[in-house]
Coordinates of C-alpha atoms and ligand atoms in Angstrom, one line a residue:
M1 CA -72.4 -28.0 -56.3
S2 CA -74.7 -29.7 -53.8
H3 CA -73.5 -31.6 -50.8
D4 CA -75.6 -34.6 -49.8
M5 CA -75.0 -35.3 -46.1
S6 CA -77.3 -38.3 -45.8
E7 CA -76.1 -41.2 -43.7
E8 CA -75.0 -43.2 -46.7
N9 CA -72.6 -40.4 -47.9
L10 CA -70.9 -39.7 -44.6
P11 CA -67.1 -40.3 -44.6
E12 CA -66.2 -43.7 -43.3
S13 CA -65.1 -43.7 -39.6
H14 CA -62.3 -45.8 -38.4
G15 CA -63.6 -45.8 -34.8
S16 CA -60.4 -44.8 -33.0
A17 CA -60.4 -42.2 -30.1
G18 CA -60.4 -38.7 -31.4
E19 CA -62.2 -39.6 -34.6
V20 CA -65.9 -40.1 -35.3
A21 CA -66.8 -43.0 -32.9
D22 CA -70.3 -43.6 -33.8
H23 CA -71.3 -44.3 -37.5
G24 CA -74.8 -43.0 -36.8
N25 CA -73.8 -39.8 -35.0
P26 CA -71.0 -37.5 -36.4
F27 CA -70.9 -35.5 -33.1
A28 CA -70.4 -38.4 -30.8
D29 CA -68.2 -37.8 -27.7
P30 CA -64.6 -38.6 -28.9
G31 CA -63.5 -39.3 -25.4
L32 CA -60.4 -38.2 -23.6
P33 CA -56.9 -38.9 -25.0
A34 CA -55.0 -41.4 -22.9
H35 CA -53.4 -40.0 -19.8
E36 CA -49.7 -39.2 -20.3
P37 CA -47.7 -39.5 -17.0
R38 CA -45.4 -36.7 -16.2
R39 CA -41.8 -37.2 -15.3
T40 CA -42.5 -36.6 -11.7
D41 CA -45.2 -39.3 -11.8
I42 CA -42.7 -42.0 -12.7
D43 CA -39.4 -40.8 -11.4
E44 CA -39.3 -40.4 -7.6
R45 CA -36.0 -38.3 -7.8
A46 CA -37.7 -35.8 -10.2
A47 CA -40.7 -35.7 -7.7
K48 CA -38.3 -35.0 -4.8
R49 CA -36.5 -32.3 -6.9
A50 CA -39.9 -30.6 -7.6
E51 CA -40.8 -30.8 -4.0
R52 CA -37.6 -29.0 -3.0
Q53 CA -38.2 -26.3 -5.7
V54 CA -41.7 -25.7 -4.3
S55 CA -40.5 -25.5 -0.8
L56 CA -37.7 -23.1 -1.8
M57 CA -40.3 -20.7 -3.3
F58 CA -42.3 -20.8 -0.1
L59 CA -39.1 -20.2 1.9
V60 CA -38.2 -17.2 -0.3
S61 CA -41.7 -15.8 0.4
M62 CA -41.0 -16.1 4.1
V63 CA -37.6 -14.4 3.8
A64 CA -39.3 -11.6 1.7
T65 CA -41.9 -11.0 4.4
V66 CA -39.3 -10.8 7.1
G67 CA -37.5 -8.3 4.7
F68 CA -40.7 -6.3 4.4
I69 CA -40.9 -5.9 8.2
V70 CA -37.2 -5.1 8.6
S71 CA -37.5 -2.5 5.9
Y72 CA -40.5 -0.9 7.5
V73 CA -38.7 -0.6 10.8
A74 CA -35.2 0.2 9.6
I75 CA -35.5 2.5 6.5
D76 CA -35.8 6.2 7.0
P77 CA -39.2 7.3 5.3
D78 CA -37.4 10.4 3.9
K79 CA -34.5 8.5 2.3
I80 CA -34.5 8.9 -1.5
V81 CA -32.5 6.5 -3.7
Y82 CA -31.8 6.3 -7.4
I83 CA -33.1 3.0 -9.0
F84 CA -32.7 2.4 -12.7
P85 CA -35.0 2.8 -14.6
L86 CA -37.4 4.3 -12.1
G87 CA -35.2 7.3 -11.2
H88 CA -35.3 8.9 -7.7
V89 CA -37.8 7.0 -5.5
S90 CA -38.5 6.7 -1.8
A91 CA -36.2 3.9 -0.5
L92 CA -38.9 2.8 2.0
N93 CA -41.6 2.5 -0.7
F94 CA -39.4 0.7 -3.0
A95 CA -38.3 -1.8 -0.4
L96 CA -41.8 -2.4 0.8
G97 CA -43.2 -2.9 -2.7
L98 CA -40.3 -5.2 -3.7
T99 CA -40.4 -7.4 -0.6
L100 CA -44.2 -7.7 -0.4
G101 CA -44.4 -8.4 -4.2
V102 CA -41.8 -11.2 -3.9
A103 CA -43.5 -12.6 -0.9
L104 CA -46.9 -12.9 -2.6
F105 CA -45.5 -13.9 -6.0
M106 CA -43.5 -16.8 -4.5
I107 CA -46.6 -18.2 -2.7
G108 CA -48.4 -18.1 -6.0
A109 CA -45.5 -19.5 -8.0
G110 CA -44.9 -22.3 -5.5
A111 CA -48.6 -23.3 -5.6
V112 CA -48.6 -23.3 -9.4
H113 CA -45.4 -25.3 -9.6
W114 CA -46.7 -27.8 -7.0
A115 CA -50.0 -28.3 -9.0
R116 CA -48.2 -28.7 -12.3
T117 CA -45.5 -31.2 -11.1
L118 CA -46.8 -33.1 -8.1
M119 CA -50.6 -32.9 -7.8
S120 CA -52.6 -35.4 -9.8
D121 CA -53.3 -34.2 -13.4
V122 CA -55.7 -37.0 -14.3
E123 CA -58.6 -35.4 -16.1
I124 CA -62.0 -36.4 -14.9
P125 CA -64.9 -35.6 -17.3
A126 CA -68.0 -34.2 -15.6
E127 CA -71.3 -35.0 -17.3
R128 CA -74.0 -32.3 -17.3
H129 CA -76.6 -33.0 -14.8
P130 CA -79.4 -31.3 -12.9
I131 CA -78.1 -28.5 -10.6
E132 CA -79.3 -30.2 -7.5
A133 CA -77.1 -33.1 -6.7
D134 CA -78.6 -36.3 -5.2
D135 CA -77.0 -38.1 -2.2
E136 CA -75.1 -40.4 -4.4
V137 CA -73.5 -37.6 -6.4
R138 CA -72.6 -35.7 -3.2
A139 CA -71.0 -38.8 -1.8
D140 CA -69.1 -39.2 -5.1
V141 CA -67.9 -35.5 -4.9
I142 CA -66.8 -35.9 -1.3
G143 CA -65.0 -39.1 -2.3
Q144 CA -63.3 -37.3 -5.2
F145 CA -62.3 -34.4 -3.0
R146 CA -60.8 -36.8 -0.5
T147 CA -59.0 -38.6 -3.3
G148 CA -57.7 -35.3 -4.6
A149 CA -56.5 -34.2 -1.2
A150 CA -54.7 -37.5 -0.7
E151 CA -53.2 -37.3 -4.2
S152 CA -52.0 -33.7 -3.7
G153 CA -49.7 -35.1 -1.1
F154 CA -50.6 -32.3 1.3
G155 CA -50.5 -34.7 4.3
R156 CA -47.6 -36.8 3.0
R157 CA -45.3 -34.1 1.7
K158 CA -44.6 -32.5 5.0
M159 CA -41.9 -30.2 3.9
I160 CA -44.2 -28.5 1.4
R161 CA -47.0 -28.4 3.8
N162 CA -45.0 -26.9 6.6
T163 CA -43.3 -24.2 4.4
L164 CA -46.6 -23.3 2.8
I165 CA -48.2 -22.9 6.3
G166 CA -45.2 -20.8 7.3
S167 CA -45.3 -18.5 4.4
M168 CA -49.1 -18.1 4.6
A169 CA -48.8 -17.3 8.4
L170 CA -46.1 -14.7 7.9
V171 CA -47.6 -12.7 5.0
P172 CA -50.4 -11.2 7.0
L173 CA -47.8 -9.7 9.4
S174 CA -47.0 -7.2 6.6
G175 CA -50.5 -5.7 7.2
V176 CA -50.1 -5.8 11.0
V177 CA -47.0 -3.7 11.1
L178 CA -48.7 -1.1 8.9
L179 CA -51.1 -0.5 11.8
R180 CA -48.3 1.7 13.2
D181 CA -49.3 4.3 10.6
L182 CA -52.7 4.8 12.4
G183 CA -50.9 6.6 15.2
P184 CA -50.1 8.7 17.0
L185 CA -53.5 9.7 18.3
P186 CA -54.4 13.4 17.5
E187 CA -55.2 14.1 21.2
K188 CA -55.9 17.9 21.5
K189 CA -54.4 18.8 18.1
L190 CA -57.8 18.6 16.4
A191 CA -59.9 19.8 19.3
E192 CA -58.3 23.3 19.1
T193 CA -57.9 25.7 16.2
G194 CA -56.1 29.0 15.6
W195 CA -59.3 30.7 16.8
K196 CA -58.6 29.7 20.4
K197 CA -56.5 32.9 20.8
A198 CA -59.8 34.9 20.5
T199 CA -61.5 36.0 23.7
E200 CA -64.3 38.4 24.6
A201 CA -61.7 40.9 25.8
Q202 CA -59.3 40.3 22.9
P203 CA -61.3 39.3 19.8
L204 CA -59.6 38.1 16.7
E205 CA -60.4 39.7 13.3
L206 CA -61.6 37.6 10.4
V207 CA -59.4 38.1 7.3
N208 CA -60.5 37.5 3.7
M209 CA -58.4 34.6 2.4
S210 CA -58.2 36.1 -1.1
T211 CA -57.4 39.7 -0.3
M212 CA -55.8 39.2 3.2
L213 CA -57.9 42.2 4.4
P214 CA -60.1 42.3 7.5
L215 CA -63.7 41.9 6.7
K216 CA -66.7 44.1 7.5
P217 CA -70.3 43.0 7.5
E218 CA -71.0 45.0 4.4
D219 CA -68.4 42.9 2.5
I220 CA -70.6 39.9 2.9
V221 CA -73.7 40.2 0.7
V222 CA -76.7 37.8 0.7
G223 CA -76.0 34.8 -1.5
S224 CA -72.2 35.2 -1.5
L225 CA -69.7 32.7 -0.2
T226 CA -66.5 34.2 1.4
F227 CA -63.5 32.3 2.8
A228 CA -61.8 33.7 5.8
M229 CA -59.0 32.9 8.3
P230 CA -57.7 34.4 11.5
K231 CA -55.7 37.7 11.4
G232 CA -52.0 37.2 11.9
M233 CA -51.7 34.1 9.8
T234 CA -49.7 34.3 6.5
T235 CA -49.0 31.9 3.7
H236 CA -45.3 32.2 4.6
D237 CA -45.9 30.6 8.1
E238 CA -44.1 27.3 8.4
D239 CA -47.2 25.6 9.7
F240 CA -49.6 27.4 7.4
Q241 CA -51.0 24.3 5.7
Q242 CA -51.6 22.6 9.0
Q243 CA -53.3 25.7 10.5
I244 CA -55.5 26.5 7.5
A245 CA -56.7 22.9 7.5
K246 CA -58.3 23.7 10.8
D247 CA -59.0 27.4 10.8
A248 CA -60.5 28.0 7.4
L249 CA -64.0 29.6 7.6
M250 CA -66.9 29.8 5.1
L251 CA -68.9 33.0 5.5
V252 CA -72.4 33.2 4.2
R253 CA -75.1 35.8 4.6
I254 CA -78.7 34.6 4.8
A255 CA -81.8 36.7 5.4
P256 CA -82.5 36.4 9.1
E257 CA -86.0 35.2 8.5
D258 CA -84.7 32.3 6.4
I259 CA -82.4 31.0 9.2
K260 CA -84.3 28.0 10.7
D261 CA -81.9 27.2 13.5
E262 CA -82.2 29.8 16.4
K263 CA -78.9 28.7 18.0
S264 CA -77.1 29.1 14.7
K265 CA -78.7 32.6 14.2
G266 CA -77.4 33.6 17.7
L267 CA -73.8 32.6 16.8
G268 CA -73.9 34.8 13.7
F269 CA -74.1 38.5 13.1
E270 CA -77.0 40.1 11.3
G271 CA -77.5 36.9 9.2
I272 CA -73.7 36.4 8.6
L273 CA -72.9 32.8 9.6
A274 CA -69.3 31.5 10.0
Y275 CA -69.0 27.8 9.5
S276 CA -65.9 25.6 9.3
K277 CA -64.8 25.0 5.7
I278 CA -63.6 21.5 6.5
C279 CA -66.0 18.7 5.7
T280 CA -66.9 16.5 8.6
H281 CA -66.6 13.4 6.5
V282 CA -62.9 13.0 5.8
G283 CA -61.8 16.7 5.8
C284 CA -62.0 18.0 2.2
P285 CA -62.4 21.8 1.9
I286 CA -66.0 22.7 1.0
S287 CA -66.2 25.2 -1.8
L288 CA -69.7 25.0 -3.5
Y289 CA -72.6 27.0 -2.3
E290 CA -76.1 27.0 -3.7
Q291 CA -77.6 30.4 -2.7
Q292 CA -81.2 29.6 -3.4
T293 CA -81.3 26.5 -1.1
H294 CA -78.4 27.6 1.2
H295 CA -76.9 24.2 0.7
A296 CA -73.1 23.8 0.8
L297 CA -71.7 20.8 -1.1
C298 CA -68.5 19.0 -0.5
P299 CA -66.9 18.1 -3.9
C300 CA -65.2 14.9 -2.6
H301 CA -68.2 12.6 -1.8
Q302 CA -71.1 15.0 -2.2
S303 CA -72.0 15.5 1.5
T304 CA -74.5 18.4 1.6
F305 CA -75.0 20.7 4.5
D306 CA -78.0 23.1 5.0
L307 CA -76.3 26.3 6.2
A308 CA -79.7 27.8 7.0
D309 CA -80.3 25.0 9.5
G310 CA -77.2 24.8 11.6
A311 CA -75.2 23.1 8.7
R312 CA -77.2 20.0 9.3
V313 CA -76.2 17.1 7.0
I314 CA -79.0 16.5 4.4
F315 CA -77.1 14.2 2.1
G316 CA -73.9 12.2 1.9
P317 CA -71.6 10.4 4.2
A318 CA -70.6 13.2 6.6
G319 CA -71.3 12.2 10.2
H320 CA -72.2 15.6 11.8
P321 CA -72.9 19.2 11.0
L322 CA -70.2 21.7 10.2
P323 CA -69.0 23.4 13.4
Q324 CA -70.0 27.1 13.6
L325 CA -67.8 29.9 15.0
K326 CA -69.4 32.6 17.1
I327 CA -68.8 36.0 15.4
T328 CA -69.6 39.7 16.1
T329 CA -68.1 43.1 15.3
D330 CA -65.5 45.1 17.2
E331 CA -65.5 48.8 17.9
K332 CA -64.0 49.5 14.5
G333 CA -66.8 47.6 12.8
F334 CA -64.7 44.6 11.7
L335 CA -66.0 41.0 11.9
V336 CA -64.3 39.2 14.8
A337 CA -64.4 35.9 16.7
T338 CA -64.6 35.9 20.5
G339 CA -63.5 32.3 21.0
D340 CA -62.8 28.9 19.4
F341 CA -65.3 26.5 17.8
A342 CA -67.4 24.8 20.5
E343 CA -66.5 21.4 19.0
P344 CA -63.6 19.9 17.0
V345 CA -63.6 20.7 13.3
G346 CA -63.2 18.1 10.5
P347 CA -63.8 14.4 10.6
S348 CA -64.5 12.3 13.7
F349 CA -61.5 10.7 15.5
W350 CA -61.2 8.3 18.3
E351 CA -61.1 10.7 21.2
R352 CA -63.9 12.8 19.9
A353 CA -67.0 12.6 22.1
R354 CA -69.3 12.4 19.1
Ligands
FES1 S1 -64.8 14.7 2.5 FE1 -66.6 15.7 2.2 S2 -68.0 14.3 1.6 FE2 -66.2 13.2 1.9

């Protein structure tokens, strides 16, 4: 069957809105349906009721923000509570999440309810036009914006305006109180490590972290990577995790002629160099070593250090080289340290000189 869509065979148009308006053009703009006023447009009591509902939402947001701050100050961070169906959760985290969620949700819900019930919902068709607007169009847009601002009632409906300003002003306080978690300052805690007990007179042995045995130079072969910690430390120590996060060492042996940095060579023993294992970016433990290039790679953000050149940063976000520990051997032939690192290990912090 063939369909003849010539002008004579087009269906007859009745010319009403929403139907074909132009007999010569089946795709003519049907126009917008007539605007239907909402209840709040014609009933002042309904409008007042909507206004109170919107304000109530903003008020709930304000109360929730105050609840957030009170929770942060008053709830013990170690307190665990049972919440169905979550199970056992931190009371502080639950309270912070709940109150901040309510505070933000109520601002959004209030704004949506305000737009749907009280702001103008008259649709204005925008014709396509060149991107660059001429002066007349700009003036028209500014006029429309001003009309929209006036119709939104932002200036006239003072209760909504004031409660919205109040809720928006209070919500950022949630972030301000969290600044407390940036403290306290580390002071000397990061400037010293467990190696500070070592002196020239009483050196401290390096212990293999896997075997817990003291290390001799012959245990460290060229191309190998060995992890070490100070003698006397055990995994049963109460503060083991805090200590190992500062004391852990990375031992490598590089042929002396391949060591480019003379100061670094002087801190080592017969090509054995002892660097901090803690990345100077944000403190991840470094565990990857490329024996051909002498590069150590941090798995967290790929900072790469050249261990043959004083652990200089050659790639990645780390801010400074890995600190190096001065080592030698004692009279029994064990590898020992004779002092602490010359600079703080790990990432930079505020009191650090560099
Ligand atoms: S912690 Fe090592 S690169 Fe970020």
